[in-house]
Coordinates of C-alpha atoms in Angstrom, one line a residue:
M156 CA -43.9 2.9 24.5
E157 CA -45.5 2.7 21.1
S158 CA -48.6 0.6 20.5
L159 CA -48.2 -2.9 19.1
Q160 CA -50.1 -1.9 15.9
K161 CA -47.7 1.0 15.2
I162 CA -44.6 -1.2 15.8
K163 CA -46.0 -3.9 13.5
H164 CA -46.7 -1.3 10.8
R165 CA -43.1 -0.1 11.1
I166 CA -41.8 -3.7 10.8
N167 CA -43.9 -4.2 7.6
S168 CA -42.7 -0.9 6.2
V169 CA -39.0 -1.6 6.8
N170 CA -39.5 -5.1 5.4
S171 CA -40.9 -3.6 2.2
T172 CA -38.0 -1.3 1.9
K173 CA -35.5 -4.1 2.5
K174 CA -37.1 -6.1 -0.4
I175 CA -36.6 -3.0 -2.7
T176 CA -33.0 -2.5 -1.7
K177 CA -32.2 -6.2 -2.0
A178 CA -33.7 -6.2 -5.5
M179 CA -31.6 -3.1 -6.4
E180 CA -28.5 -4.8 -5.0
L181 CA -29.1 -7.8 -7.3
V182 CA -29.6 -5.6 -10.3
A183 CA -26.5 -3.6 -9.6
T184 CA -24.5 -6.9 -9.1
A185 CA -25.6 -8.2 -12.5
K186 CA -24.8 -4.9 -14.2
F187 CA -21.5 -4.7 -12.4
A188 CA -20.5 -8.2 -13.7
K189 CA -21.5 -7.2 -17.3
I190 CA -19.5 -4.0 -17.2
K191 CA -16.5 -5.7 -15.6
N192 CA -16.2 -8.0 -18.6
K193 CA -16.3 -5.1 -20.9
F194 CA -13.9 -3.1 -18.8
N195 CA -11.2 -5.7 -19.3
D196 CA -11.5 -5.5 -23.1
V197 CA -11.5 -1.7 -23.0
D198 CA -8.4 -1.6 -20.8
V199 CA -6.5 -3.8 -23.2
Y200 CA -7.6 -1.6 -26.1
Y201 CA -6.5 1.5 -24.3
Q202 CA -3.1 0.1 -23.4
N203 CA -2.5 -0.9 -27.0
V204 CA -3.4 2.6 -28.3
Q205 CA -1.3 4.2 -25.6
K206 CA 1.7 2.0 -26.6
L207 CA 1.4 3.0 -30.2
F208 CA 0.9 6.7 -29.4
I209 CA 4.1 6.7 -27.3
N210 CA 6.1 5.1 -30.0
L211 CA 4.8 7.7 -32.5
I212 CA 5.8 10.6 -30.2
K213 CA 9.3 9.2 -29.6
N214 CA 9.9 8.8 -33.4
S215 CA 8.3 12.0 -34.5
N216 CA 10.0 15.5 -34.9
Q217 CA 6.8 17.4 -34.7
D218 CA 5.9 19.8 -31.8
I219 CA 2.7 17.9 -30.9
D220 CA 1.5 20.5 -28.4
K221 CA 1.4 23.2 -31.2
L222 CA 0.0 20.7 -33.7
L223 CA -3.6 21.0 -32.5
N224 CA -3.4 24.7 -31.7
E225 CA -2.2 25.8 -35.1
H226 CA -5.2 27.9 -36.0
S227 CA -6.5 28.8 -32.5
W228 CA -7.4 32.3 -31.4
N229 CA -5.0 33.6 -28.8
F230 CA -7.1 34.6 -25.8
S231 CA -5.5 36.7 -23.1
T232 CA -5.8 33.8 -20.6
K233 CA -5.2 30.2 -21.4
R234 CA -7.8 27.9 -19.9
N235 CA -8.0 24.3 -18.8
L236 CA -10.7 22.1 -20.2
Y237 CA -12.0 19.4 -17.9
I238 CA -14.2 16.4 -18.8
V239 CA -15.8 15.3 -15.6
F240 CA -17.7 12.0 -15.2
G241 CA -20.7 11.5 -12.9
S242 CA -23.9 9.4 -12.9
D243 CA -27.4 9.8 -14.2
L244 CA -28.9 7.9 -11.3
G245 CA -28.6 8.2 -7.5
L246 CA -28.5 5.6 -4.7
C247 CA -24.7 5.0 -5.3
G248 CA -23.3 6.3 -2.0
A249 CA -20.9 9.2 -2.1
Y250 CA -20.0 8.6 -5.8
N251 CA -21.2 12.0 -7.1
S252 CA -20.4 14.0 -4.0
E253 CA -16.8 12.8 -4.0
M254 CA -16.5 13.7 -7.7
Y255 CA -17.9 17.2 -7.0
K256 CA -15.4 17.7 -4.1
T257 CA -12.5 16.7 -6.5
I258 CA -13.8 19.2 -9.1
K259 CA -14.0 22.0 -6.5
R260 CA -10.4 21.3 -5.4
T261 CA -9.1 21.2 -8.9
I262 CA -10.7 23.8 -11.1
T263 CA -10.4 27.6 -11.2
D264 CA -12.8 30.3 -12.2
E265 CA -11.2 30.5 -15.7
D266 CA -11.6 26.8 -16.5
I267 CA -14.3 25.2 -18.7
L268 CA -16.1 21.9 -18.2
I269 CA -17.8 19.1 -20.1
V270 CA -20.1 17.4 -17.6
I271 CA -21.3 13.8 -18.0
G272 CA -24.2 12.6 -15.8
S273 CA -27.3 14.4 -14.7
K274 CA -26.7 13.9 -11.0
L275 CA -23.3 15.5 -11.1
L276 CA -24.6 18.2 -13.4
S277 CA -27.2 19.2 -10.8
L278 CA -24.4 19.6 -8.2
V279 CA -22.4 21.7 -10.7
N280 CA -25.4 23.9 -11.6
K281 CA -26.2 24.5 -7.9
D282 CA -22.7 25.9 -7.5
G283 CA -23.3 28.5 -10.2
T284 CA -19.6 29.5 -10.6
M285 CA -18.4 26.8 -13.1
H286 CA -18.4 27.3 -16.9
V287 CA -20.0 24.3 -18.5
I288 CA -19.7 24.2 -22.3
Q289 CA -21.4 20.9 -22.9
T290 CA -23.4 18.2 -21.1
L291 CA -24.1 14.6 -21.8
T292 CA -26.8 12.9 -19.8
Q293 CA -28.9 9.6 -19.9
I294 CA -26.0 7.7 -21.5
G295 CA -27.2 4.4 -20.1
D296 CA -25.6 1.6 -18.1
N297 CA -23.6 0.4 -21.0
P298 CA -22.1 3.5 -22.7
S299 CA -21.0 3.1 -26.3
Y300 CA -17.9 4.3 -28.0
D301 CA -20.0 7.0 -29.7
I302 CA -20.0 8.9 -26.4
A303 CA -16.2 9.0 -26.5
Q304 CA -16.3 10.2 -30.2
I305 CA -18.7 13.0 -29.3
I306 CA -16.5 14.3 -26.5
S307 CA -13.3 13.9 -28.6
Q308 CA -14.9 16.0 -31.3
K309 CA -15.8 18.7 -28.8
I310 CA -12.2 18.8 -27.6
Y311 CA -11.1 19.4 -31.2
D312 CA -13.7 22.1 -31.7
V313 CA -12.5 23.9 -28.6
L314 CA -8.8 23.6 -29.6
Q315 CA -9.6 25.2 -32.9
I316 CA -10.9 28.4 -31.4
S317 CA -9.1 28.7 -28.1
L318 CA -5.5 28.1 -26.9
L319 CA -5.9 25.6 -24.0
K320 CA -3.5 25.2 -21.2
S321 CA -4.5 21.6 -20.9
V322 CA -7.2 19.0 -21.3
K323 CA -7.8 16.8 -18.3
L324 CA -10.2 14.0 -17.3
I325 CA -11.7 13.8 -13.8
Y326 CA -13.2 10.4 -13.2
T327 CA -13.5 7.7 -10.6
H328 CA -10.8 5.1 -11.2
Y329 CA -11.9 1.6 -10.3
V330 CA -9.4 -0.3 -8.1
N331 CA -11.5 -3.2 -6.6
P332 CA -15.1 -3.9 -5.5
I333 CA -14.6 -1.8 -2.3
K334 CA -12.2 0.9 -3.5
A335 CA -12.6 3.5 -6.2
D336 CA -10.8 6.9 -6.2
P337 CA -11.5 10.1 -8.1
V338 CA -8.4 10.9 -10.3
V339 CA -7.3 13.8 -12.5
K340 CA -5.6 12.6 -15.7
E341 CA -4.1 14.9 -18.3
I342 CA -4.4 13.9 -22.0
F343 CA -3.2 17.2 -23.5
P344 CA -0.6 18.6 -23.8
I345 CA 1.6 15.4 -24.0
S346 CA 4.2 16.5 -21.5
L347 CA 7.5 14.8 -20.7
D348 CA 6.1 13.7 -17.4
T349 CA 3.1 12.1 -19.2
I350 CA 5.4 10.3 -21.6
Q351 CA 7.6 9.0 -18.8
E352 CA 4.5 7.9 -16.9
M353 CA 3.2 6.0 -20.0
E354 CA 6.6 4.5 -20.6
G355 CA 6.8 3.3 -17.1
Q356 CA 3.7 1.2 -17.7
Q357 CA 5.3 -0.5 -20.7
S358 CA 8.1 -3.1 -21.2
K359 CA 11.1 -2.9 -23.4
D360 CA 9.4 -5.3 -25.8
D361 CA 6.8 -2.6 -26.5
A362 CA 9.3 -0.4 -28.4
M363 CA 8.6 -0.3 -32.1
D364 CA 11.0 0.0 -35.1
P365 CA 10.7 3.5 -36.7
D366 CA 10.8 1.9 -40.1
S367 CA 7.5 0.1 -39.4
F368 CA 5.5 3.3 -39.6
E369 CA 4.2 4.0 -43.1
P370 CA 4.5 6.5 -44.7
N371 CA 6.3 8.0 -41.6
P372 CA 5.7 8.7 -37.9
D373 CA 4.9 12.4 -38.4
V374 CA 2.0 11.7 -40.7
I375 CA 0.5 9.0 -38.6
L376 CA 0.9 11.0 -35.4
Q377 CA -1.0 13.9 -36.9
N378 CA -3.9 11.6 -37.7
S379 CA -3.8 9.6 -34.5
F380 CA -4.8 12.2 -31.9
T381 CA -8.5 11.3 -32.5
I382 CA -7.9 7.7 -31.7
F383 CA -5.8 8.5 -28.6
F384 CA -8.4 11.0 -27.2
E385 CA -11.3 8.6 -27.9
A386 CA -9.5 5.7 -26.3
S387 CA -8.6 7.8 -23.2
I388 CA -12.1 9.1 -22.8
Y389 CA -13.7 5.6 -23.3
N390 CA -11.3 4.1 -20.8
A391 CA -12.3 6.8 -18.3
L392 CA -16.0 6.4 -19.1
T393 CA -15.8 2.6 -18.5
N394 CA -13.9 3.1 -15.2
A395 CA -16.5 5.6 -14.1
K396 CA -19.4 3.4 -14.9
L397 CA -17.8 0.4 -13.3
S398 CA -17.1 2.4 -10.1
E399 CA -20.7 3.7 -10.1
M400 CA -22.2 0.2 -10.2
S401 CA -19.7 -1.1 -7.6
Q402 CA -20.7 1.7 -5.2
R403 CA -24.4 1.3 -5.9
R404 CA -24.2 -2.4 -5.1
T405 CA -22.3 -1.6 -1.9
A406 CA -24.8 1.1 -0.9
M407 CA -27.8 -1.2 -1.5
E408 CA -26.1 -4.0 0.4
Q409 CA -25.5 -1.7 3.4
A410 CA -29.1 -0.4 3.2
S411 CA -30.4 -4.0 3.2
D412 CA -28.2 -4.9 6.2
N413 CA -29.4 -1.7 8.1
A414 CA -33.0 -2.6 7.3
E415 CA -32.4 -6.1 8.7
D416 CA -30.9 -4.7 11.9
L417 CA -33.8 -2.3 12.3
I418 CA -36.3 -5.1 11.9
E419 CA -34.6 -7.1 14.6
E420 CA -34.7 -4.1 16.9
L421 CA -38.4 -3.5 16.2
K422 CA -39.2 -7.2 16.8
I423 CA -37.5 -7.0 20.2
E424 CA -39.5 -3.8 21.0
Y425 CA -42.7 -5.5 19.8
N426 CA -42.1 -8.6 21.9
S427 CA -41.3 -6.4 25.0
S428 CA -44.4 -4.3 24.5
R429 CA -46.5 -7.4 24.0
Q430 CA -45.1 -9.0 27.1
A431 CA -45.7 -5.8 29.1
K432 CA -49.3 -5.7 27.9
I433 CA -50.0 -9.3 28.8
T434 CA -48.4 -8.8 32.2
Q435 CA -50.6 -5.7 32.7
E436 CA -53.8 -7.6 31.7
I437 CA -52.9 -10.5 34.1
T438 CA -52.3 -8.0 36.9
E439 CA -55.7 -6.3 36.3
I440 CA -57.5 -9.7 36.3
V441 CA -55.8 -10.8 39.5
N442 CA -56.6 -7.4 41.2
G443 CA -60.2 -7.7 40.0
S444 CA -60.7 -11.1 41.4
S445 CA -59.1 -10.2 44.7
S446 CA -61.5 -7.3 45.2

């Protein structure tokens, strides 16, 4: 049985750790609430952009999948471009490891990646088999729209030099405070399945009159890809950051609860050891007086 001094030292040590995890839980809760308010606005913006984009596609005669690849070099193998979203900081449970597992299940040796988040980047670099063409780290707890613009521009740059099979986002979709799932979302090409999926999220009232587009849907569509890509990326980025904060808050809450349970166990052990020591001292006194 450990000495009383050692047990007391362990109690103080765990208590100090609990204070840290509790403080981190409170910080994560405050950041989560702030991003949640922003998330609602971003989601509304994304839904409006998506609605407009669908109406443009339905009223346009252009082959939109060839529109962006018009001047591309034709490589022997078409590749997929994935934009993957992780975190810059740890202590958020299985957030980055689950993202990494989804990436490993999804990509092939021919695919190329844009990685966001230094923690996820370290996992990707350890693998050594993935082709990373750009990284974005230290984007902060409140990422700006500039990040989405940078990624969107990179997509355009890649499309100008290489025929891509697709452009997909892999991010953690926020569902509720206790549930967030990694998802793979295709944003290029705009396939029939993608259009039907987008239409399924809209009502009949969202349909727009073709005459309302000036000068015409074809011209507007050609200039609206940037907005659609940026809105899609910003929506994914906000989802990812909200999920990160939610999982960090949950992880710190569980750590605080575990620390409290461990303190209770150590207190019981301390009291048992103290009682045993007192009993032993009394026994020694009684035996001494008897002799």
